[in-house]
PDB file of C-alpha atoms in Angstrom:
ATOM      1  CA  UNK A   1      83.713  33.458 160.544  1.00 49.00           C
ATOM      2  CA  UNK A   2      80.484  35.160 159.596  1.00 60.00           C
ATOM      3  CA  UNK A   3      82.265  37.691 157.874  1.00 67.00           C
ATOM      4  CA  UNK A   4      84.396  35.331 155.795  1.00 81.00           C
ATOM      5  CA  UNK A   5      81.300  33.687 154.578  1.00 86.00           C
ATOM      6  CA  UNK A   6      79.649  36.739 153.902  1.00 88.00           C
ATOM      7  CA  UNK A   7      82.050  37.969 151.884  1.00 90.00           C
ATOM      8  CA  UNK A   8      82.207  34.389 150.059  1.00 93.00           C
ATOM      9  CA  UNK A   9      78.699  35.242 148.819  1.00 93.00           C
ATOM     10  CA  UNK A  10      79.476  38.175 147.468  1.00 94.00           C
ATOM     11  CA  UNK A  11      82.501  36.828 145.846  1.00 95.00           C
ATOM     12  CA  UNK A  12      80.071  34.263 144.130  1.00 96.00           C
ATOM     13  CA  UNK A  13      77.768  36.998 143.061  1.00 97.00           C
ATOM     14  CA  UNK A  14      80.197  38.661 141.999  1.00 96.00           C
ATOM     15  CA  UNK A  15      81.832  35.983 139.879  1.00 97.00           C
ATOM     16  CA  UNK A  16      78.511  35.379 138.328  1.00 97.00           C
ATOM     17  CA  UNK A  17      78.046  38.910 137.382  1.00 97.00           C
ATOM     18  CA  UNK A  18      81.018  39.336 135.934  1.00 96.00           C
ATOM     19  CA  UNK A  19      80.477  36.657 133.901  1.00 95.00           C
ATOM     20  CA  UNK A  20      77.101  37.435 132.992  1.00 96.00           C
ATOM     21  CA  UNK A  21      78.359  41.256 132.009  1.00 94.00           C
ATOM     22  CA  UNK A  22      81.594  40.091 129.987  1.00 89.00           C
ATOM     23  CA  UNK A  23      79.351  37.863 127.805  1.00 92.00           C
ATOM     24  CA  UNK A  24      77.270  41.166 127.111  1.00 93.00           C
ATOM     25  CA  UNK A  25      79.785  43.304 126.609  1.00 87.00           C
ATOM     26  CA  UNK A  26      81.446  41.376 123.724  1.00 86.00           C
ATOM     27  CA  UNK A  27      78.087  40.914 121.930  1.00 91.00           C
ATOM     28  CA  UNK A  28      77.703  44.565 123.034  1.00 88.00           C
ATOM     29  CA  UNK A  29      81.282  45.769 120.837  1.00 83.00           C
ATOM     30  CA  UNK A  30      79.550  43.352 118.117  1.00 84.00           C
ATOM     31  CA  UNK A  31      76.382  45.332 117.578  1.00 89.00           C
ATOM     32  CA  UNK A  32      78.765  48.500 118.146  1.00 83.00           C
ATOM     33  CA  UNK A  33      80.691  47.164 115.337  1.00 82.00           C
ATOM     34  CA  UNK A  34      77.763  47.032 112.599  1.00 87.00           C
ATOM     35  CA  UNK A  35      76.552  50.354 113.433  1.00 88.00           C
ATOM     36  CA  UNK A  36      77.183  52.842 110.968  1.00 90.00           C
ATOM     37  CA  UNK A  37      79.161  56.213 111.549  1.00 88.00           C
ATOM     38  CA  UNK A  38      75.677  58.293 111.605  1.00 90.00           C
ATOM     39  CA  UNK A  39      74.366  55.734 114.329  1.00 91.00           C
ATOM     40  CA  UNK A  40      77.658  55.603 116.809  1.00 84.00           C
ATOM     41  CA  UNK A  41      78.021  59.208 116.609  1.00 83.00           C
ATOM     42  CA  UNK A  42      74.699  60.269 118.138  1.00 84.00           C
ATOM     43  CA  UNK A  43      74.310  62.863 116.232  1.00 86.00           C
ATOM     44  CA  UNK A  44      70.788  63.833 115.442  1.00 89.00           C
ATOM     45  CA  UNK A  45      70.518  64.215 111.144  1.00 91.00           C
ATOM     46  CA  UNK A  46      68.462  62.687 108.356  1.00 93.00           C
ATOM     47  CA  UNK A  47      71.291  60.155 107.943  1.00 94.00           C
ATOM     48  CA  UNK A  48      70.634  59.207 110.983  1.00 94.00           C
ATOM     49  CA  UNK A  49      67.265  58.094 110.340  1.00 95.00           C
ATOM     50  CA  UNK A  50      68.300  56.805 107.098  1.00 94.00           C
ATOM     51  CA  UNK A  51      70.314  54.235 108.583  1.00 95.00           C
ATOM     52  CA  UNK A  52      68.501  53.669 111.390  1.00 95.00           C
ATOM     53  CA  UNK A  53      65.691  52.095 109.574  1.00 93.00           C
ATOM     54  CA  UNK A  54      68.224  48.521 108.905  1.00 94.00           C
ATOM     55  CA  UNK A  55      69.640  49.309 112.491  1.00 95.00           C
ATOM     56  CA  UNK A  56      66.619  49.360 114.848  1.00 95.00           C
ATOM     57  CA  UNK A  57      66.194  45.763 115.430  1.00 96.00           C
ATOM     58  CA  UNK A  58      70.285  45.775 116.660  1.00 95.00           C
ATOM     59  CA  UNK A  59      69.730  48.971 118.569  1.00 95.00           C
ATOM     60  CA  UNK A  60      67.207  47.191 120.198  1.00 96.00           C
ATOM     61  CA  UNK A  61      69.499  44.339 121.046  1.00 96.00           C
ATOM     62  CA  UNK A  62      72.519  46.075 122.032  1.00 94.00           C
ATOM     63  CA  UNK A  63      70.363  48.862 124.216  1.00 95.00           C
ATOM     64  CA  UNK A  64      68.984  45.671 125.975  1.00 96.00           C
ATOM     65  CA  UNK A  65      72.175  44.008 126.705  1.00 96.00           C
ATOM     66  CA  UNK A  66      73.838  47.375 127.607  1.00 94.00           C
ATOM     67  CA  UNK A  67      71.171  47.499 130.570  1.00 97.00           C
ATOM     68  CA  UNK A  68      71.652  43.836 131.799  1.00 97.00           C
ATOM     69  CA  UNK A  69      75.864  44.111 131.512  1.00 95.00           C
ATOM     70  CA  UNK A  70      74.871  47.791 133.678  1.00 96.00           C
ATOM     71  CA  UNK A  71      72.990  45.515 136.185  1.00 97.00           C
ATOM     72  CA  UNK A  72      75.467  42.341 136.462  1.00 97.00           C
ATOM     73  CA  UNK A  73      78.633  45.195 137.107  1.00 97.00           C
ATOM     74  CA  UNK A  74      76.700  46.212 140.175  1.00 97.00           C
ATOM     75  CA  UNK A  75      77.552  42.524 141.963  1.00 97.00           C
ATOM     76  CA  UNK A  76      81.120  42.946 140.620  1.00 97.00           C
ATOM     77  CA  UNK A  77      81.328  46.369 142.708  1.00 97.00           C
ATOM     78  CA  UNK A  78      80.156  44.919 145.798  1.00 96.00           C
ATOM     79  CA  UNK A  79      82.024  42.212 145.704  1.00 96.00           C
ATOM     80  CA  UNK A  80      85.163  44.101 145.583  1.00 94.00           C
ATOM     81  CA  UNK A  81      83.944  45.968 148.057  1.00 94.00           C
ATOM     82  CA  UNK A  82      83.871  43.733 150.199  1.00 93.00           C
ATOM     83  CA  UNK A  83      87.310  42.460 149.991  1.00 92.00           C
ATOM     84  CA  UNK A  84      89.163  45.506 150.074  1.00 92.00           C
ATOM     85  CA  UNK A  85      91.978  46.017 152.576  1.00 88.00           C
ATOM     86  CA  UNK A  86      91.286  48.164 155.516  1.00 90.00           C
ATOM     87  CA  UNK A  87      94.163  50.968 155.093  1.00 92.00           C
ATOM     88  CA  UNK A  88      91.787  51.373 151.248  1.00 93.00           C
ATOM     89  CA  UNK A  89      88.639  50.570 152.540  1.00 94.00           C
ATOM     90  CA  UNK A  90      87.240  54.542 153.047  1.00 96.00           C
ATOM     91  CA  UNK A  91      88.778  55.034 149.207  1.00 97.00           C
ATOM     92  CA  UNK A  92      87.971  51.981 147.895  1.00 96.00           C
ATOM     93  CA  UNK A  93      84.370  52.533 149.216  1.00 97.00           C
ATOM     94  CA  UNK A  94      83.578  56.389 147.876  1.00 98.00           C
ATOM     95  CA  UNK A  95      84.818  55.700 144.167  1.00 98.00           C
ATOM     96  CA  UNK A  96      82.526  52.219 144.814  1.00 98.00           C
ATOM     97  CA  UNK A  97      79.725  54.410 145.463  1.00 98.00           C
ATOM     98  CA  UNK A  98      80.355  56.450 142.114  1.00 98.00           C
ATOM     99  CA  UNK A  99      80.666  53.754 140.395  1.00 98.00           C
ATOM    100  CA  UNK A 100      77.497  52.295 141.558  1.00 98.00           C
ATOM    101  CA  UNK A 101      75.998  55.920 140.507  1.00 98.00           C
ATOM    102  CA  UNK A 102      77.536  55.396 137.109  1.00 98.00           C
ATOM    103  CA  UNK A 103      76.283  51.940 136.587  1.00 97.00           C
ATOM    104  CA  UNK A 104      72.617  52.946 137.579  1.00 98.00           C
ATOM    105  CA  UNK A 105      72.651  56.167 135.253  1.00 97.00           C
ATOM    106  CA  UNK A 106      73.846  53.634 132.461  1.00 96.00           C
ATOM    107  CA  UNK A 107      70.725  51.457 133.350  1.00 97.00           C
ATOM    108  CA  UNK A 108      68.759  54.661 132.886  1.00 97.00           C
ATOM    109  CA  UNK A 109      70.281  56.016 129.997  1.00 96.00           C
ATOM    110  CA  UNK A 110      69.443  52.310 128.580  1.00 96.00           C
ATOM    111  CA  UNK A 111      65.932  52.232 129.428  1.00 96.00           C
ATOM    112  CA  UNK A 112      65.941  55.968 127.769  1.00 95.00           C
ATOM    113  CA  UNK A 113      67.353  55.081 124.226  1.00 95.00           C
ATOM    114  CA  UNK A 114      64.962  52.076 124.184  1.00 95.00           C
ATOM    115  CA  UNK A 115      61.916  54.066 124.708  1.00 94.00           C
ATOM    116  CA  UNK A 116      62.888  57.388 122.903  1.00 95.00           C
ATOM    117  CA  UNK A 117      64.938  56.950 119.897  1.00 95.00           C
ATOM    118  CA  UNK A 118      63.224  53.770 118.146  1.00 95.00           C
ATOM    119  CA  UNK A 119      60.007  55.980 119.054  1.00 95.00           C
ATOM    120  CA  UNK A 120      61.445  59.394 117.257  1.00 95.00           C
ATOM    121  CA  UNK A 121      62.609  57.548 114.124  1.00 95.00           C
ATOM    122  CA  UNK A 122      59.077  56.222 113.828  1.00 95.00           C
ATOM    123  CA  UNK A 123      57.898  59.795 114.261  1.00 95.00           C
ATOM    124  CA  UNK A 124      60.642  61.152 112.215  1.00 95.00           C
ATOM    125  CA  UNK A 125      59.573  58.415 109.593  1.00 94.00           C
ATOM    126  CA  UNK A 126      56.150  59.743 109.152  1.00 93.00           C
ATOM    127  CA  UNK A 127      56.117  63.067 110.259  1.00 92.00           C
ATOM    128  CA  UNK A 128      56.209  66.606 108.467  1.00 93.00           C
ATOM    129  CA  UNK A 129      59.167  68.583 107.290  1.00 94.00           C
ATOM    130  CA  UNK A 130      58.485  70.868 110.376  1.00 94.00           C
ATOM    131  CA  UNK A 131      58.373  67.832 112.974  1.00 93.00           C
ATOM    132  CA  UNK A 132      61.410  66.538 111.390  1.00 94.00           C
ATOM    133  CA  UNK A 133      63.363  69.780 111.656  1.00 94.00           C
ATOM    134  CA  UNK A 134      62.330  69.979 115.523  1.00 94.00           C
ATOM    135  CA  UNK A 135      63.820  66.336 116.222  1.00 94.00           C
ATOM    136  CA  UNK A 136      66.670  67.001 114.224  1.00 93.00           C
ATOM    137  CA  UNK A 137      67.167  70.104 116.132  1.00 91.00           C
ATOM    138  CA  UNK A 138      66.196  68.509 119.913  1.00 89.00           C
ATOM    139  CA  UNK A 139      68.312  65.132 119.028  1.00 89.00           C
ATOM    140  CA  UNK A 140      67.580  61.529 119.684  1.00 88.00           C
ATOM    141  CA  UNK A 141      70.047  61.197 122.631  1.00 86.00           C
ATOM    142  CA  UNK A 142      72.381  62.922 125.489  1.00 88.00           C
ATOM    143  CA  UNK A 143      76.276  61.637 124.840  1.00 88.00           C
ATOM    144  CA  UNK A 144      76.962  63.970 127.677  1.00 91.00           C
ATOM    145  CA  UNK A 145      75.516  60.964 130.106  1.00 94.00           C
ATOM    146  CA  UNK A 146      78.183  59.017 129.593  1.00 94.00           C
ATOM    147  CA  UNK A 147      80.135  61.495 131.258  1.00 96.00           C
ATOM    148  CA  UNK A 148      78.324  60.125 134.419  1.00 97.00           C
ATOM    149  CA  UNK A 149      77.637  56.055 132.818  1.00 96.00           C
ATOM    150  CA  UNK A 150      81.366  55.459 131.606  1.00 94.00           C
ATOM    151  CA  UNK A 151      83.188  57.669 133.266  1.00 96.00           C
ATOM    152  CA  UNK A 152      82.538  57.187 137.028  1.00 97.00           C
ATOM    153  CA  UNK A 153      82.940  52.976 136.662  1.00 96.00           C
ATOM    154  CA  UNK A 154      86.143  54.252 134.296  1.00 95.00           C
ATOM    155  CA  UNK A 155      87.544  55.779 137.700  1.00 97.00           C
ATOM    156  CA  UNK A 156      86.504  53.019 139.626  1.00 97.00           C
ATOM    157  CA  UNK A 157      88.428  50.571 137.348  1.00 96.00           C
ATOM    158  CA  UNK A 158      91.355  52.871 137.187  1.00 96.00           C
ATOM    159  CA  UNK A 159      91.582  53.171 141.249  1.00 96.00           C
ATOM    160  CA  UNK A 160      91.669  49.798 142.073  1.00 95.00           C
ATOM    161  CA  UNK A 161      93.838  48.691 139.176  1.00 95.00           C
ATOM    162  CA  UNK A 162      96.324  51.009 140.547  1.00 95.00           C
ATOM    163  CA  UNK A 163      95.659  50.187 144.570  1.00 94.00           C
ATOM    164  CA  UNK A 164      95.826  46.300 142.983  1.00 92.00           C
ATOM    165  CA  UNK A 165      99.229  46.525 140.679  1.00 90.00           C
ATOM    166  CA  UNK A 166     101.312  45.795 143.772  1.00 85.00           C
ATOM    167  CA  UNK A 167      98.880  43.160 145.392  1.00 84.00           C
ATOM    168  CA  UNK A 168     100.725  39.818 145.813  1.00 85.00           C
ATOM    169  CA  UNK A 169      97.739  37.732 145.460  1.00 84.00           C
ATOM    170  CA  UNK A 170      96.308  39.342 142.328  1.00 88.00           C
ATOM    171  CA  UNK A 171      97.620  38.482 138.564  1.00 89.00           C
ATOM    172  CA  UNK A 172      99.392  41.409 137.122  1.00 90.00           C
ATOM    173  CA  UNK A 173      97.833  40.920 134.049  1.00 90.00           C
ATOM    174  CA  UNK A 174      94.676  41.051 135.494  1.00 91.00           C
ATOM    175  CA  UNK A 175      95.464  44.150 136.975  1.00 93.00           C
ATOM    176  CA  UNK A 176      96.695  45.352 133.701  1.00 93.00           C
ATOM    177  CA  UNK A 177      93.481  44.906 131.713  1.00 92.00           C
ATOM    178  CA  UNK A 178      91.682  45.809 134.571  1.00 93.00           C
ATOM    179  CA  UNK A 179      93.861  49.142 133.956  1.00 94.00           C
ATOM    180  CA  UNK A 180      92.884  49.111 130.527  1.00 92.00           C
ATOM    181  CA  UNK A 181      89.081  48.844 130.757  1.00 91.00           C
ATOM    182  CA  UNK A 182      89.088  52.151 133.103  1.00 94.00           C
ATOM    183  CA  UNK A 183      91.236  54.482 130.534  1.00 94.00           C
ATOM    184  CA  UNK A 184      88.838  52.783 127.605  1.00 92.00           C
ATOM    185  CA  UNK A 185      85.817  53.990 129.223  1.00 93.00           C
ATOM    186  CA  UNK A 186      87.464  57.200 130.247  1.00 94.00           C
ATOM    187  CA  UNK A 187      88.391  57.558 126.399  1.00 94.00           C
ATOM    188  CA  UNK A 188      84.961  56.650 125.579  1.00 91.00           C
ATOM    189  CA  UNK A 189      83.189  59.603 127.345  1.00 94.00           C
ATOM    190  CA  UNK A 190      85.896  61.671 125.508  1.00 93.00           C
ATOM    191  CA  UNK A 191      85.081  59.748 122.293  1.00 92.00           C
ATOM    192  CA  UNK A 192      81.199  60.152 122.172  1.00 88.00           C
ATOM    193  CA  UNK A 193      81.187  63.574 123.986  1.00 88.00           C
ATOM    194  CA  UNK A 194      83.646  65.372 120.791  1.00 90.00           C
ATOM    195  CA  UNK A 195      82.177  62.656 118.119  1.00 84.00           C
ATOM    196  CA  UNK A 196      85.469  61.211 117.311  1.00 90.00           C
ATOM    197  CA  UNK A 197      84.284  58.014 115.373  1.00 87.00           C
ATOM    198  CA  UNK A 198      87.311  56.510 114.732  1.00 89.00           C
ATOM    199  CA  UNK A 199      88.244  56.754 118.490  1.00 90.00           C
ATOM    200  CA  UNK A 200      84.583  55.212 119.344  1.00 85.00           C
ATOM    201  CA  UNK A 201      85.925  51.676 116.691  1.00 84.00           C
ATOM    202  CA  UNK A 202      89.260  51.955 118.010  1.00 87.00           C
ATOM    203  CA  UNK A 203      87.833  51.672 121.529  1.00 86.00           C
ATOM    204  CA  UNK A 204      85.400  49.337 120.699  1.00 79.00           C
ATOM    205  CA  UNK A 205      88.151  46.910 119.242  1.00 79.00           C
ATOM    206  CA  UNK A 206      90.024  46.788 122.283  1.00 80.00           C
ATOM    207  CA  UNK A 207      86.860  46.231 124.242  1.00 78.00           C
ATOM    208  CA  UNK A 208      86.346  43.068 121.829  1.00 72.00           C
ATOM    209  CA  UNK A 209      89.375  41.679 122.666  1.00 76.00           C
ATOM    210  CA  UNK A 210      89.808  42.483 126.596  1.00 81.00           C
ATOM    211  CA  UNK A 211      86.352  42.464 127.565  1.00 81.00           C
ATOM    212  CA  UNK A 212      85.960  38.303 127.496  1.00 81.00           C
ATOM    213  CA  UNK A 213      89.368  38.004 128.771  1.00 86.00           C
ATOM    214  CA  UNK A 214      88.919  40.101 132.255  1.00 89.00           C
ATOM    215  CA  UNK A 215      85.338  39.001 132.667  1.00 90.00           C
ATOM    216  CA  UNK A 216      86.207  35.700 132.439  1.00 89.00           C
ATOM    217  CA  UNK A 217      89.530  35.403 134.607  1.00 92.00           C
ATOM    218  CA  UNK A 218      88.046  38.331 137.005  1.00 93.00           C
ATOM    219  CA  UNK A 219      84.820  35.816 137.499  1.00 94.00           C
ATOM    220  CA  UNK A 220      87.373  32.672 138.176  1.00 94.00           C
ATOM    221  CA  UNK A 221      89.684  34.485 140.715  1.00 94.00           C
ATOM    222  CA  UNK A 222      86.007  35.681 142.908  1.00 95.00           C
ATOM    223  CA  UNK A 223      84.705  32.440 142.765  1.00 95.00           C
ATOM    224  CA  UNK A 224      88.216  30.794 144.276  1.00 94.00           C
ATOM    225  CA  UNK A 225      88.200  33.788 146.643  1.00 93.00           C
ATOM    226  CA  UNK A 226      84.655  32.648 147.776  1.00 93.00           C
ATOM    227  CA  UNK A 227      85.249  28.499 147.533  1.00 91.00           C
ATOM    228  CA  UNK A 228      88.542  29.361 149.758  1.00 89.00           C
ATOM    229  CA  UNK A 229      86.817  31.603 152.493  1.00 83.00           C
ATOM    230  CA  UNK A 230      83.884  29.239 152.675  1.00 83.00           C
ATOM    231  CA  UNK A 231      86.513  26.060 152.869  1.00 77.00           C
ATOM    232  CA  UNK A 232      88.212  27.905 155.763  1.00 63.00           C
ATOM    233  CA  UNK A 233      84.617  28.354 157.609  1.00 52.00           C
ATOM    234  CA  UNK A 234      84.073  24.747 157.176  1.00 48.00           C
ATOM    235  CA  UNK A 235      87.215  23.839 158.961  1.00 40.00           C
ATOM    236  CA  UNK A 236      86.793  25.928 161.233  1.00 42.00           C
TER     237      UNK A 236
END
């Protein structure tokens, strides 16, 4: 009985999480979608800057909400977690572990744009022709990290969509953009890491639409997992 209600709590932290990160991530593809190409691409140039000068205030924003929808994903992960079947649980368990790696290096990688790349345009801004040719060369960020940010929560999506497709209890559909989410971050890493723009919009559209949709059922089917364990415990 102490286990059921244990796992109730996480079930209702993790419903509020995933909540909290779906909101973010839509206003997150929003930002994403009034960037311009120099901005979502990454790539250090004096475009970049150009643009960046109407951008910062947004960068600022979506940056920000980036790092909370990192932090709210974290409950999601325990809370499945915690309710997966024993024959999965070593599995399920290791790629939760990456995935908590991933989310935590997204945090980071956050925290790092913030400080660095708002800072450099300043610099950039008002510097020489020498210290602009030296941030132009070093670059204002590391797409490679999302190797590690996107990509390890993409696997984690991916495995337990596919451990979940045949689950009785669980919505296909549900499953399905659960499914969906994983590949899109997987194609994301792929996206940002070869600077394939139109991949990074295309992505970012289905994010837009899919994003809400799974955050919002996903945070409804925890919180009846948690109001039916803790319903049981009462009986009981």
């Amino acid at each position: 009985m102490i286990a059921n209600e244990k796992q109730a709590r996480l079930c209702q932290v993790g419903a509020i999480c995933a909540f909290v990160a779906g909101f973010c991530y839509v206003l997150v593809v929003g930002c994403a979608f009034l960037s311009p190409q120099s901005i979502a691409s990454y790539v250090s140039s004096e475009q970049y800057f150009k643009d960046f000068k109407g951008y910062r205030s947004i960068f600022i924003v979506l940056k920000g909400l980036l790092m909370v929808a990192n932090i709210a994903f974290i409950g999601v992960v325990l809370a499945f977690q915690s309710l997966a079947r024993d024959k999965n649980y070593g599995i399920v368990t290791f790629f939760s572990v990456l995935a908590l790696v991933g989310f935590a290096v997204g945090v980071l990688q956050s925290i790092m744009d913030l400080s660095m790349v708002p800072y450099l345009a300043t610099q950039y801004e008002m510097g020489s022709i020498h210290v602009k040719e030296v941030i132009i060369a070093l670059g204002v960020a590391n797409p490679s990290l999302y190797i590690i940010s996107l990509g390890l929560p993409g696997l984690w999506f991916v495995l337990l969509s596919l451990l979940a497709i045949n689950h009785p209890k669980i919505p296909r559909l549900l499953v399905l953009l659960g499914l969906l989410w994983g590949i899109g971050n997987l194609v994301t890493v792929v996206a940002h890491v070869f600077v394939i723009i139109w991949l990074i919009y295309l992505v970012a559209f289905g994010a837009l639409c899919a994003a809400p949709i799974w955050s919002l059922w996903e945070g409804l089917f925890l919180w009846k997992i948690a109001k039916k364990k803790l319903d049981v415990e009462h009986v009981l």
